[in-house]
Amino acid sequence: MKKVYLETFGCQMNVSDSERVATVLESENFEMTPDEDSADIVLFNTCSVREKAEHKLYTRIGQIRKLYSKKKIVGVLGCVAQLEGETLFDKNPSIDFVLGTKAVGRVSKAIESVLEGRSKFLDVGEREPDYDWSVAETQKHSPYISFVPIIEGCNKFCTYCIVPFSRGREKSLPAPEIIRHVHKLHRQGVKEVHLIGQNVNSYRPKTSEGLEDFRGATAFSKLLRAVAATGIARIKFTTSFPRDFHTDIIEAINENENLCNWVHLPVQSGSNKILRLMRRGHTIENYFERIDKIKTSDRKISLTTDIIIGFPNESEVDFQDSLKMVDYCQFDSCYIFKYSPRIGTPAYQFEDNVSVEEKKQRFIELEERQRLNQHRIFKSYLNKTVQVLVEKKSSQNNFDLSGRTSCHKVVQFKGSAALLGKIVDIEITESKSNTLYGKVLNTFV
Ligand code: SAM
Ligand code: SF4
C-alpha cells in the first residue's frame, strides 16, 4: 500500500479540502502517514493569499528533494496550483502533478497517472457535479469539531486579494445538503460545527429548498436557524463580509443558544481612503454601525477581525485611523497582515510605496495596541464561569486540557482525559493576552 504525506498551508477551507483529499485517498487504498520520511507520495495543499505562503511551498519541495534520495512523488494542490497551472512545472521541474482547488476530488487519478509513468499531470478543471463533501472519521482534524463548507469562492474582488482568482466565483451549496451533513455529524457525536466559506453571509443558494420553514431577511440567517434546529450543541461560522452583515444574523444568534457568540468580521483598515482603494464596499462608519449592533445585542458576542497594514498609499494619518478604529471596536482578537502584492490583482498595479521598515513599525505598533486592549478584555473574564468544549490535551503541559469557549477563546485547565469532547463549566482564575486559565466546575454534554 502506497503511503501519502499531506501538508496543508492556509485557511480553514484548505484544512477542510485536505480532510476530503485524505478521505478519498484512504478509500482508494492509500495509507495516510504523518511521517514524510516513510511516504511514497508527498502532497502540498497550498495557499496563495500572501507571497510568504507561496515561497514556503518552493522551500518545502526543495527540502523534500534534497533530504530523500528515494524518489518520492510530489503533488501540488490548491490555490497556488490553480493560479500557476502548467507554469508550476517550469518553476519547479521536480513537481509530478498539479491539481487545482476544484480538482482535488480527482487526487487518486492524478497519483495513479504518475505511478503509471505519466509525467507532469495537470488538472485545474471544475468540481464533479456529484462531489462528495463528507469526511471519514479517521481524517477529521478533530473528533468533536467539524468544518462544513457552505459557500465556495468569492465575487468581491477586493483589490489586494487573489482569492476570487484562486477559488473562482461564489457558489452556495444547497441548504438540504448542508442540513443533512450537520444532522449526520450530530448523530456521530460531533459537538461543534463551523460553517465555512470566504464570505459565509453572502450565502445565496439557487433555490430556497430546505429553508422554507425558517425566518430571516437573508438566506444566511435562515440557514443559521435551520442548522440551529438540528440540535447540534454548537455552531460557529466564519468568515463574515461586513457589507453583507445584517442585523438578522444577530437576531438569529440571540434566539438560538447553540449559535455561538462569536463573529469574525474583517475590517482591513480604519481609513475610508484605504477602504476605497481596497474596494471593500464598506466605509468605516458602516462598519462601526455593525459593531454597535453586535456590541449591544442581548448576548455578549465576541468580535475578531483581520487588518492589513502598509497597503499602497497608506499614510501615517491613515494608519492612525486604523489605531483609532481598533480602540473603538475593542476586538477580542485580531489578525494583522503586512500588505503583500499579488500578481494579477488590481492593487498589483499600485506602487507598493510603504517601505518595509514602515510596515514593520506599523505592524509592531498596531499589535501592541491590540495586545493592550485584548489584555483588558481577557482580564474581564476573571472569576466568571464560561462553557468550554474540551478539545485536546494542552501542548504546553501534558496534564492540562485545552478547549474553546462559545466566544472562541482558548481556555486551559487541569482535568482528566475523560473530559475530552465534553462541554464543561470552567471558572476563570487567570488571564493572559491570548489565553484564559481556570478550573472545572461542572460537566454538561
Ligand atoms: N473573505 C474574507 C474577508 O473578506 O475579509 C477574508 C479572506 S482572506 C483569505 C483572509 C485575510 O487575508 C483577509 O482578511 C486579509 O486581511 C488577508 N489578505 C488577503 N490578501 C492579502 C494581501 N494581498 N496581503 C496581505 N493580506 C492579505
Ligand atoms: Fe478576498 Fe475580499 Fe473575497 Fe475576502 S471578500 S476573499 S478579502 S476578495
Coordinates of C-alpha atoms and ligand atoms in Angstrom, one line a residue:
M1 CA 0.0 0.0 0.0
K2 CA 1.5 3.4 -1.0
K3 CA 1.9 5.9 1.8
V4 CA 0.9 9.6 1.4
Y5 CA 2.1 12.5 3.5
L6 CA -0.1 15.6 3.1
E7 CA 0.9 19.1 4.3
T8 CA -1.6 21.9 4.4
F9 CA -1.0 25.7 4.3
G10 CA -3.5 28.5 4.7
C11 CA -7.1 28.9 5.8
Q12 CA -9.8 26.6 7.2
M13 CA -11.1 25.9 3.6
N14 CA -7.7 24.4 2.8
V15 CA -7.8 22.3 6.0
S16 CA -11.3 21.2 5.1
D17 CA -10.2 20.4 1.5
S18 CA -7.3 18.3 2.9
E19 CA -9.6 16.3 5.1
R20 CA -11.6 15.3 2.0
V21 CA -8.4 14.6 -0.1
A22 CA -7.3 12.2 2.7
T23 CA -10.8 10.7 2.8
V24 CA -10.7 10.0 -1.0
L25 CA -7.1 8.6 -0.8
E26 CA -7.9 6.3 2.1
S27 CA -11.0 4.9 0.3
E28 CA -8.8 4.2 -2.8
N29 CA -6.4 2.1 -0.7
F30 CA -3.6 4.7 0.0
E31 CA -2.3 5.0 3.5
M32 CA -2.1 8.5 5.0
T33 CA 1.0 9.0 7.1
P34 CA 2.1 11.9 9.4
D35 CA 5.7 10.9 8.6
E36 CA 7.1 12.4 5.4
D37 CA 10.2 10.2 5.6
S38 CA 8.3 7.0 5.0
A39 CA 5.9 8.4 2.5
D40 CA 6.0 7.4 -1.2
I41 CA 3.9 10.4 -2.2
V42 CA 4.2 14.0 -0.7
L43 CA 1.3 16.4 -1.3
F44 CA 1.2 20.1 -0.5
N45 CA -2.2 21.8 -0.3
T46 CA -1.1 25.4 -0.9
C47 CA -2.1 29.0 -0.1
S48 CA -1.5 32.0 -2.3
V49 CA -3.0 34.8 -0.2
R50 CA 0.4 36.2 0.7
E51 CA 3.8 35.8 -1.1
K52 CA 5.3 34.2 2.0
A53 CA 3.0 31.2 1.9
E54 CA 3.8 30.7 -1.8
H55 CA 7.6 30.8 -1.1
K56 CA 7.1 28.2 1.7
L57 CA 5.9 25.8 -1.0
Y58 CA 9.1 26.1 -3.1
T59 CA 11.3 25.8 0.1
R60 CA 9.5 22.7 1.2
I61 CA 9.7 21.0 -2.2
G62 CA 13.5 21.8 -2.2
Q63 CA 13.8 20.2 1.2
I64 CA 12.0 17.1 0.2
R65 CA 14.1 16.6 -2.9
K66 CA 17.3 17.3 -1.0
L67 CA 16.6 15.2 2.1
Y68 CA 15.5 11.9 0.4
S69 CA 17.4 10.1 -2.2
K70 CA 14.5 7.7 -2.7
K71 CA 12.2 9.2 -5.4
K72 CA 9.0 10.4 -3.9
I73 CA 6.1 11.6 -6.0
V74 CA 5.4 15.3 -5.3
G75 CA 2.0 16.8 -6.0
V76 CA 0.9 20.4 -5.6
L77 CA -2.8 21.0 -4.7
G78 CA -5.0 24.0 -4.0
C79 CA -4.6 27.8 -4.6
V80 CA -1.1 28.0 -6.0
A81 CA -1.8 25.0 -8.2
Q82 CA -5.0 26.7 -9.5
L83 CA -3.3 30.0 -10.2
E84 CA 0.0 28.8 -11.7
G85 CA -1.2 25.7 -13.5
E86 CA 1.3 24.4 -16.0
T87 CA 3.9 27.2 -15.2
L88 CA 4.5 25.4 -11.8
F89 CA 6.3 22.7 -13.8
D90 CA 8.7 25.3 -15.2
K91 CA 9.2 26.9 -11.8
N92 CA 10.0 23.6 -10.2
P93 CA 10.5 20.7 -12.7
S94 CA 10.6 18.2 -9.9
I95 CA 6.8 18.5 -9.4
D96 CA 5.0 15.5 -10.6
F97 CA 1.4 16.7 -10.7
V98 CA -0.7 19.8 -10.2
L99 CA -4.3 19.8 -9.0
G100 CA -6.4 23.0 -8.8
T101 CA -8.8 23.9 -6.0
K102 CA -11.8 22.2 -7.6
A103 CA -10.0 19.2 -8.9
V104 CA -8.9 17.8 -5.5
G105 CA -11.6 15.1 -5.7
R106 CA -9.5 13.5 -8.5
V107 CA -6.4 13.2 -6.5
S108 CA -6.1 9.4 -6.7
K109 CA -6.4 9.6 -10.5
A110 CA -3.5 12.1 -10.6
I111 CA -1.3 9.8 -8.4
E112 CA -2.3 6.7 -10.5
S113 CA -1.3 8.5 -13.7
V114 CA 2.1 9.4 -12.3
L115 CA 2.6 5.9 -11.0
E116 CA 1.8 4.6 -14.5
G117 CA 4.6 6.7 -15.8
R118 CA 2.9 9.8 -17.0
S119 CA 4.9 12.9 -16.1
K120 CA 3.6 16.4 -15.3
F121 CA -0.1 15.6 -14.8
L122 CA -2.2 18.7 -14.7
D123 CA -5.9 19.1 -13.7
V124 CA -7.3 22.6 -12.9
G125 CA -10.9 21.6 -14.0
E126 CA -14.2 22.0 -12.3
R127 CA -15.6 20.1 -9.4
E128 CA -17.6 16.9 -10.1
P129 CA -21.4 17.6 -10.0
D130 CA -21.8 14.8 -7.5
Y131 CA -18.7 15.8 -5.4
D132 CA -18.8 14.1 -2.0
W133 CA -18.3 16.7 0.8
S134 CA -18.1 14.2 3.6
V135 CA -15.0 13.4 5.6
A136 CA -14.1 10.0 7.0
E137 CA -13.9 9.7 10.8
T138 CA -10.2 8.9 10.6
Q139 CA -9.4 12.0 8.6
K140 CA -11.1 14.7 10.7
H141 CA -8.9 17.4 12.2
S142 CA -10.8 16.9 15.4
P143 CA -13.2 14.2 16.6
Y144 CA -15.5 16.8 18.2
I145 CA -15.4 19.7 15.7
S146 CA -16.2 19.6 12.0
F147 CA -15.8 22.1 9.2
V148 CA -18.9 22.3 7.0
P149 CA -18.3 24.3 3.8
I150 CA -21.5 26.3 2.8
I151 CA -20.1 28.6 0.1
E152 CA -17.1 28.4 -2.2
G153 CA -15.2 31.2 -4.0
C154 CA -15.6 34.9 -3.9
N155 CA -17.2 37.6 -6.1
K156 CA -16.0 40.6 -4.2
F157 CA -12.7 41.3 -5.9
C158 CA -11.1 43.4 -3.1
T159 CA -8.2 45.0 -5.0
Y160 CA -5.4 43.2 -3.0
C161 CA -6.9 39.7 -2.9
I162 CA -6.1 36.7 -5.0
V163 CA -9.0 34.5 -3.7
P164 CA -11.5 35.3 -6.5
F165 CA -8.9 34.1 -8.9
S166 CA -7.7 31.0 -7.0
R167 CA -11.1 29.9 -5.8
G168 CA -13.4 31.2 -8.5
R169 CA -16.9 32.7 -8.2
E170 CA -19.2 32.3 -5.3
K171 CA -21.2 29.1 -5.3
S172 CA -23.5 28.2 -2.4
L173 CA -24.2 24.6 -1.5
P174 CA -27.8 23.6 -1.4
A175 CA -29.3 24.0 2.1
P176 CA -30.8 20.4 2.3
E177 CA -27.3 19.1 1.7
I178 CA -25.8 21.3 4.4
I179 CA -28.6 20.4 6.9
R180 CA -28.2 16.7 6.2
H181 CA -24.5 17.0 6.7
V182 CA -24.9 18.6 10.1
H183 CA -27.6 16.0 11.2
K184 CA -25.1 13.3 10.3
L185 CA -22.3 14.9 12.3
H186 CA -24.6 15.4 15.2
R187 CA -25.5 11.7 15.2
Q188 CA -21.8 10.8 15.0
G189 CA -21.3 12.7 18.3
V190 CA -19.7 15.9 16.8
K191 CA -20.3 18.8 19.3
E192 CA -19.4 21.8 17.2
V193 CA -19.7 22.6 13.5
H194 CA -18.0 25.6 11.8
L195 CA -20.0 26.7 8.7
I196 CA -17.1 27.9 6.5
G197 CA -16.6 29.9 3.3
Q198 CA -14.7 33.1 2.2
N199 CA -17.9 35.0 2.9
V200 CA -20.5 32.9 4.6
N201 CA -23.1 35.6 4.9
S202 CA -23.1 36.1 1.1
Y203 CA -24.8 32.6 1.1
R204 CA -27.2 32.6 -1.7
P205 CA -28.4 29.1 -2.8
K206 CA -30.1 28.6 -6.2
T207 CA -33.4 27.7 -4.5
S208 CA -34.9 28.2 -1.1
E209 CA -35.4 24.5 -0.7
G210 CA -34.8 23.4 2.9
L211 CA -35.1 27.0 4.2
E212 CA -38.9 27.5 3.8
D213 CA -39.7 26.9 7.4
F214 CA -37.2 29.3 8.8
R215 CA -37.4 33.0 9.4
G216 CA -34.8 35.6 8.3
A217 CA -34.3 38.5 6.0
T218 CA -31.5 36.7 4.2
A219 CA -30.8 33.1 3.1
F220 CA -27.8 33.0 5.5
S221 CA -29.9 33.9 8.6
K222 CA -32.5 31.3 7.6
L223 CA -29.7 28.7 7.2
L224 CA -28.3 29.6 10.7
R225 CA -31.8 28.9 12.1
A226 CA -32.1 25.7 10.1
V227 CA -28.7 24.5 11.3
A228 CA -29.6 25.5 14.9
A229 CA -32.7 23.4 14.7
T230 CA -30.7 20.3 14.1
G231 CA -29.9 20.4 17.9
I232 CA -26.1 20.2 17.5
A233 CA -24.5 21.7 20.6
R234 CA -22.5 24.5 19.0
I235 CA -22.4 26.3 15.7
K236 CA -19.8 28.8 14.7
F237 CA -19.4 30.5 11.3
T238 CA -16.6 32.2 9.5
T239 CA -15.8 34.5 7.6
S240 CA -18.4 37.2 7.5
F241 CA -18.2 40.0 5.0
P242 CA -19.0 43.4 6.5
R243 CA -21.2 44.7 3.7
D244 CA -23.5 41.7 3.9
F245 CA -23.6 41.6 7.7
H246 CA -27.2 42.4 8.6
T247 CA -29.0 42.5 12.0
D248 CA -30.9 39.3 11.2
I249 CA -27.7 37.4 11.9
I250 CA -27.6 38.9 15.4
E251 CA -31.3 38.2 15.9
A252 CA -30.7 34.5 15.0
I253 CA -27.8 34.3 17.5
N254 CA -29.9 35.9 20.2
E255 CA -32.7 33.4 19.6
N256 CA -30.6 30.2 19.5
E257 CA -28.3 29.2 22.3
N258 CA -26.4 26.8 20.1
L259 CA -25.4 29.6 17.7
C260 CA -22.1 30.7 19.3
N261 CA -21.4 34.2 20.5
W262 CA -18.5 34.9 18.2
V263 CA -18.4 37.0 14.9
H264 CA -15.3 37.3 12.7
L265 CA -15.7 40.4 10.7
P266 CA -12.6 41.5 8.8
V267 CA -12.3 45.3 8.6
Q268 CA -8.9 45.6 6.9
S269 CA -8.4 49.3 7.6
G270 CA -9.7 52.2 9.7
S271 CA -9.3 54.7 6.9
N272 CA -12.0 55.4 4.3
K273 CA -9.4 56.4 1.8
I274 CA -7.7 53.0 2.1
L275 CA -11.0 51.1 2.2
R276 CA -12.0 52.7 -1.0
L277 CA -8.6 51.8 -2.6
M278 CA -9.1 48.3 -1.4
R279 CA -12.6 48.3 -2.9
R280 CA -14.1 46.7 0.3
G281 CA -17.6 48.0 -0.3
H282 CA -17.9 49.5 3.2
T283 CA -16.9 52.7 4.9
I284 CA -15.6 52.8 8.4
E285 CA -18.9 54.4 9.5
N286 CA -20.8 51.4 8.0
Y287 CA -18.5 49.1 9.9
F288 CA -18.9 50.9 13.2
E289 CA -22.8 50.7 12.8
R290 CA -22.5 46.9 12.6
I291 CA -20.1 46.8 15.5
D292 CA -22.5 48.9 17.6
K293 CA -25.3 46.4 16.8
I294 CA -23.1 43.5 17.8
K295 CA -21.9 45.1 21.0
T296 CA -25.4 46.0 22.1
S297 CA -27.0 42.6 21.3
D298 CA -28.8 40.6 24.1
R299 CA -25.9 38.1 24.1
K300 CA -22.3 39.2 24.7
I301 CA -20.8 38.5 21.3
S302 CA -17.1 38.4 20.9
L303 CA -15.6 40.1 17.9
T304 CA -12.5 39.3 15.9
T305 CA -11.1 40.8 12.7
D306 CA -8.4 40.9 10.0
I307 CA -6.4 44.1 9.3
I308 CA -3.9 44.8 6.5
I309 CA -1.2 47.4 7.2
G310 CA 1.0 49.1 4.6
F311 CA -1.5 49.0 1.8
P312 CA -0.3 51.3 -1.1
N313 CA -0.7 55.0 -0.2
E314 CA -1.4 54.2 3.4
S315 CA -0.2 57.5 5.1
E316 CA 0.6 57.9 8.8
V317 CA -2.8 59.6 9.1
D318 CA -4.5 56.5 7.6
F319 CA -2.6 54.3 9.9
Q320 CA -3.6 56.4 12.9
D321 CA -7.2 55.9 11.7
S322 CA -6.6 52.1 12.0
L323 CA -5.3 52.6 15.5
K324 CA -8.4 54.6 16.5
M325 CA -10.6 52.0 14.8
V326 CA -9.0 49.2 16.9
D327 CA -9.6 51.3 20.1
Y328 CA -13.2 51.9 19.1
C329 CA -14.0 48.3 18.2
Q330 CA -12.3 46.6 21.2
F331 CA -11.7 43.4 19.3
D332 CA -11.3 40.2 21.2
S333 CA -8.6 39.1 18.8
C334 CA -7.1 40.4 15.6
Y335 CA -5.0 39.0 12.7
I336 CA -2.7 41.7 11.4
F337 CA -1.1 41.2 8.0
K338 CA 1.6 43.3 6.2
Y339 CA 0.3 44.0 2.7
S340 CA 1.7 41.6 0.2
P341 CA 1.4 42.4 -3.5
R342 CA -0.2 39.6 -5.5
I343 CA 0.3 39.3 -9.3
G344 CA -3.0 39.5 -11.2
T345 CA -4.8 41.6 -8.5
P346 CA -5.7 45.2 -9.3
A347 CA -3.6 46.5 -6.4
Y348 CA -0.5 44.9 -8.1
Q349 CA -0.6 47.9 -10.4
F350 CA -0.4 50.3 -7.5
E351 CA 3.1 51.3 -6.3
D352 CA 3.9 49.3 -3.2
N353 CA 5.1 52.6 -1.6
V354 CA 5.0 51.9 2.1
S355 CA 8.6 50.9 2.9
V356 CA 9.5 47.5 4.5
E357 CA 10.6 49.5 7.6
E358 CA 7.4 51.4 7.9
K359 CA 5.3 48.2 7.5
K360 CA 7.4 46.7 10.3
Q361 CA 6.9 49.7 12.6
R362 CA 3.2 49.9 11.9
F363 CA 2.8 46.2 12.5
I364 CA 4.5 46.4 15.9
E365 CA 2.5 49.5 16.9
L366 CA -0.8 48.0 15.9
E367 CA 0.0 44.7 17.5
E368 CA 0.9 46.4 20.8
R369 CA -2.3 48.5 20.8
Q370 CA -4.4 45.4 20.2
R371 CA -2.4 43.5 22.9
L372 CA -3.2 46.1 25.5
N373 CA -6.9 46.1 24.6
Q374 CA -7.0 42.3 24.4
H375 CA -5.3 42.0 27.8
R376 CA -8.1 44.2 29.4
I377 CA -10.8 42.2 27.6
F378 CA -9.4 38.8 28.7
K379 CA -8.9 40.2 32.3
S380 CA -12.7 40.9 32.4
Y381 CA -13.3 37.2 32.4
L382 CA -11.6 36.7 35.8
N383 CA -13.9 34.9 38.3
K384 CA -16.5 34.4 35.6
T385 CA -17.8 31.0 34.5
V386 CA -17.6 30.0 30.9
Q387 CA -18.6 26.9 29.0
V388 CA -15.7 25.2 27.2
L389 CA -15.7 22.4 24.7
V390 CA -12.7 20.3 25.7
E391 CA -10.7 19.8 22.5
K392 CA -7.3 18.3 23.4
K393 CA -4.5 17.9 25.8
S394 CA -2.7 21.1 26.1
S395 CA 0.5 21.3 24.1
Q396 CA 2.2 23.1 27.0
N397 CA 1.6 20.6 29.7
N398 CA 0.5 17.0 29.3
F399 CA -1.7 17.2 32.4
D400 CA -3.6 20.2 31.2
L401 CA -6.6 20.2 28.9
S402 CA -7.4 22.9 26.4
G403 CA -10.6 24.0 24.7
R404 CA -12.6 26.9 23.5
T405 CA -15.5 29.0 24.7
S406 CA -18.6 29.7 22.7
C407 CA -16.9 33.1 22.1
H408 CA -13.9 31.3 20.7
K409 CA -11.3 32.0 23.4
V410 CA -8.8 29.4 24.3
V411 CA -9.0 28.1 27.9
Q412 CA -6.6 25.8 29.7
F413 CA -7.3 23.9 32.8
K414 CA -6.4 20.7 34.8
G415 CA -8.6 17.7 34.2
S416 CA -8.7 14.0 33.2
A417 CA -8.7 12.9 29.6
A418 CA -12.2 11.6 30.2
L419 CA -13.4 15.2 29.8
L420 CA -12.2 15.3 26.1
G421 CA -15.2 16.0 23.8
K422 CA -17.3 17.2 26.7
I423 CA -18.7 20.7 27.3
V424 CA -17.7 21.8 30.8
D425 CA -18.2 24.8 33.1
I426 CA -14.9 26.5 33.9
E427 CA -14.3 29.2 36.4
I428 CA -11.6 31.6 35.1
T429 CA -8.8 32.1 37.6
E430 CA -6.1 33.6 35.4
S431 CA -5.8 35.5 32.1
K432 CA -3.1 36.3 29.6
S433 CA -3.4 38.2 26.4
N434 CA -4.4 35.2 24.3
T435 CA -5.4 32.5 26.8
L436 CA -7.7 32.1 29.8
Y437 CA -6.9 29.6 32.6
G438 CA -9.4 28.1 35.0
K439 CA -10.8 25.2 37.0
V440 CA -13.6 22.7 36.1
L441 CA -16.9 23.2 37.9
N442 CA -19.5 21.0 36.0
T443 CA -19.7 18.8 33.0
F444 CA -22.7 19.1 30.7
V445 CA -22.7 17.0 27.5
Ligands
SAM1 N1 -13.2 36.9 2.8 C1 -12.6 37.4 4.0 C2 -12.8 38.9 4.0 O1 -13.5 39.5 3.2 O2 -12.2 39.5 4.8 C3 -11.1 37.1 4.1 C4 -10.4 36.0 3.3 S1 -8.7 36.2 3.1 C5 -8.2 34.7 2.5 C6 -8.1 36.3 4.7 C7 -7.3 37.6 5.0 O3 -6.1 37.6 4.4 C8 -8.0 38.9 4.6 O4 -9.0 39.2 5.5 C9 -6.9 39.8 4.6 O5 -6.7 40.5 5.8 C10 -5.7 38.9 4.3 N2 -5.1 39.2 2.9 C11 -5.7 38.9 1.7 N3 -4.9 39.3 0.7 C12 -3.8 39.9 1.3 C13 -2.7 40.5 0.7 N4 -2.5 40.6 -0.6 N5 -1.8 41.0 1.6 C14 -1.9 40.9 2.9 N6 -3.0 40.3 3.5 C15 -4.0 39.8 2.7
SF4_2 FE1 -10.6 38.3 -0.7 FE2 -12.2 40.4 -0.5 FE3 -13.1 38.0 -1.3 FE4 -12.4 38.3 1.3 S1 -14.1 39.3 0.2 S2 -11.9 36.6 -0.1 S3 -10.7 39.7 1.1 S4 -11.7 39.3 -2.4

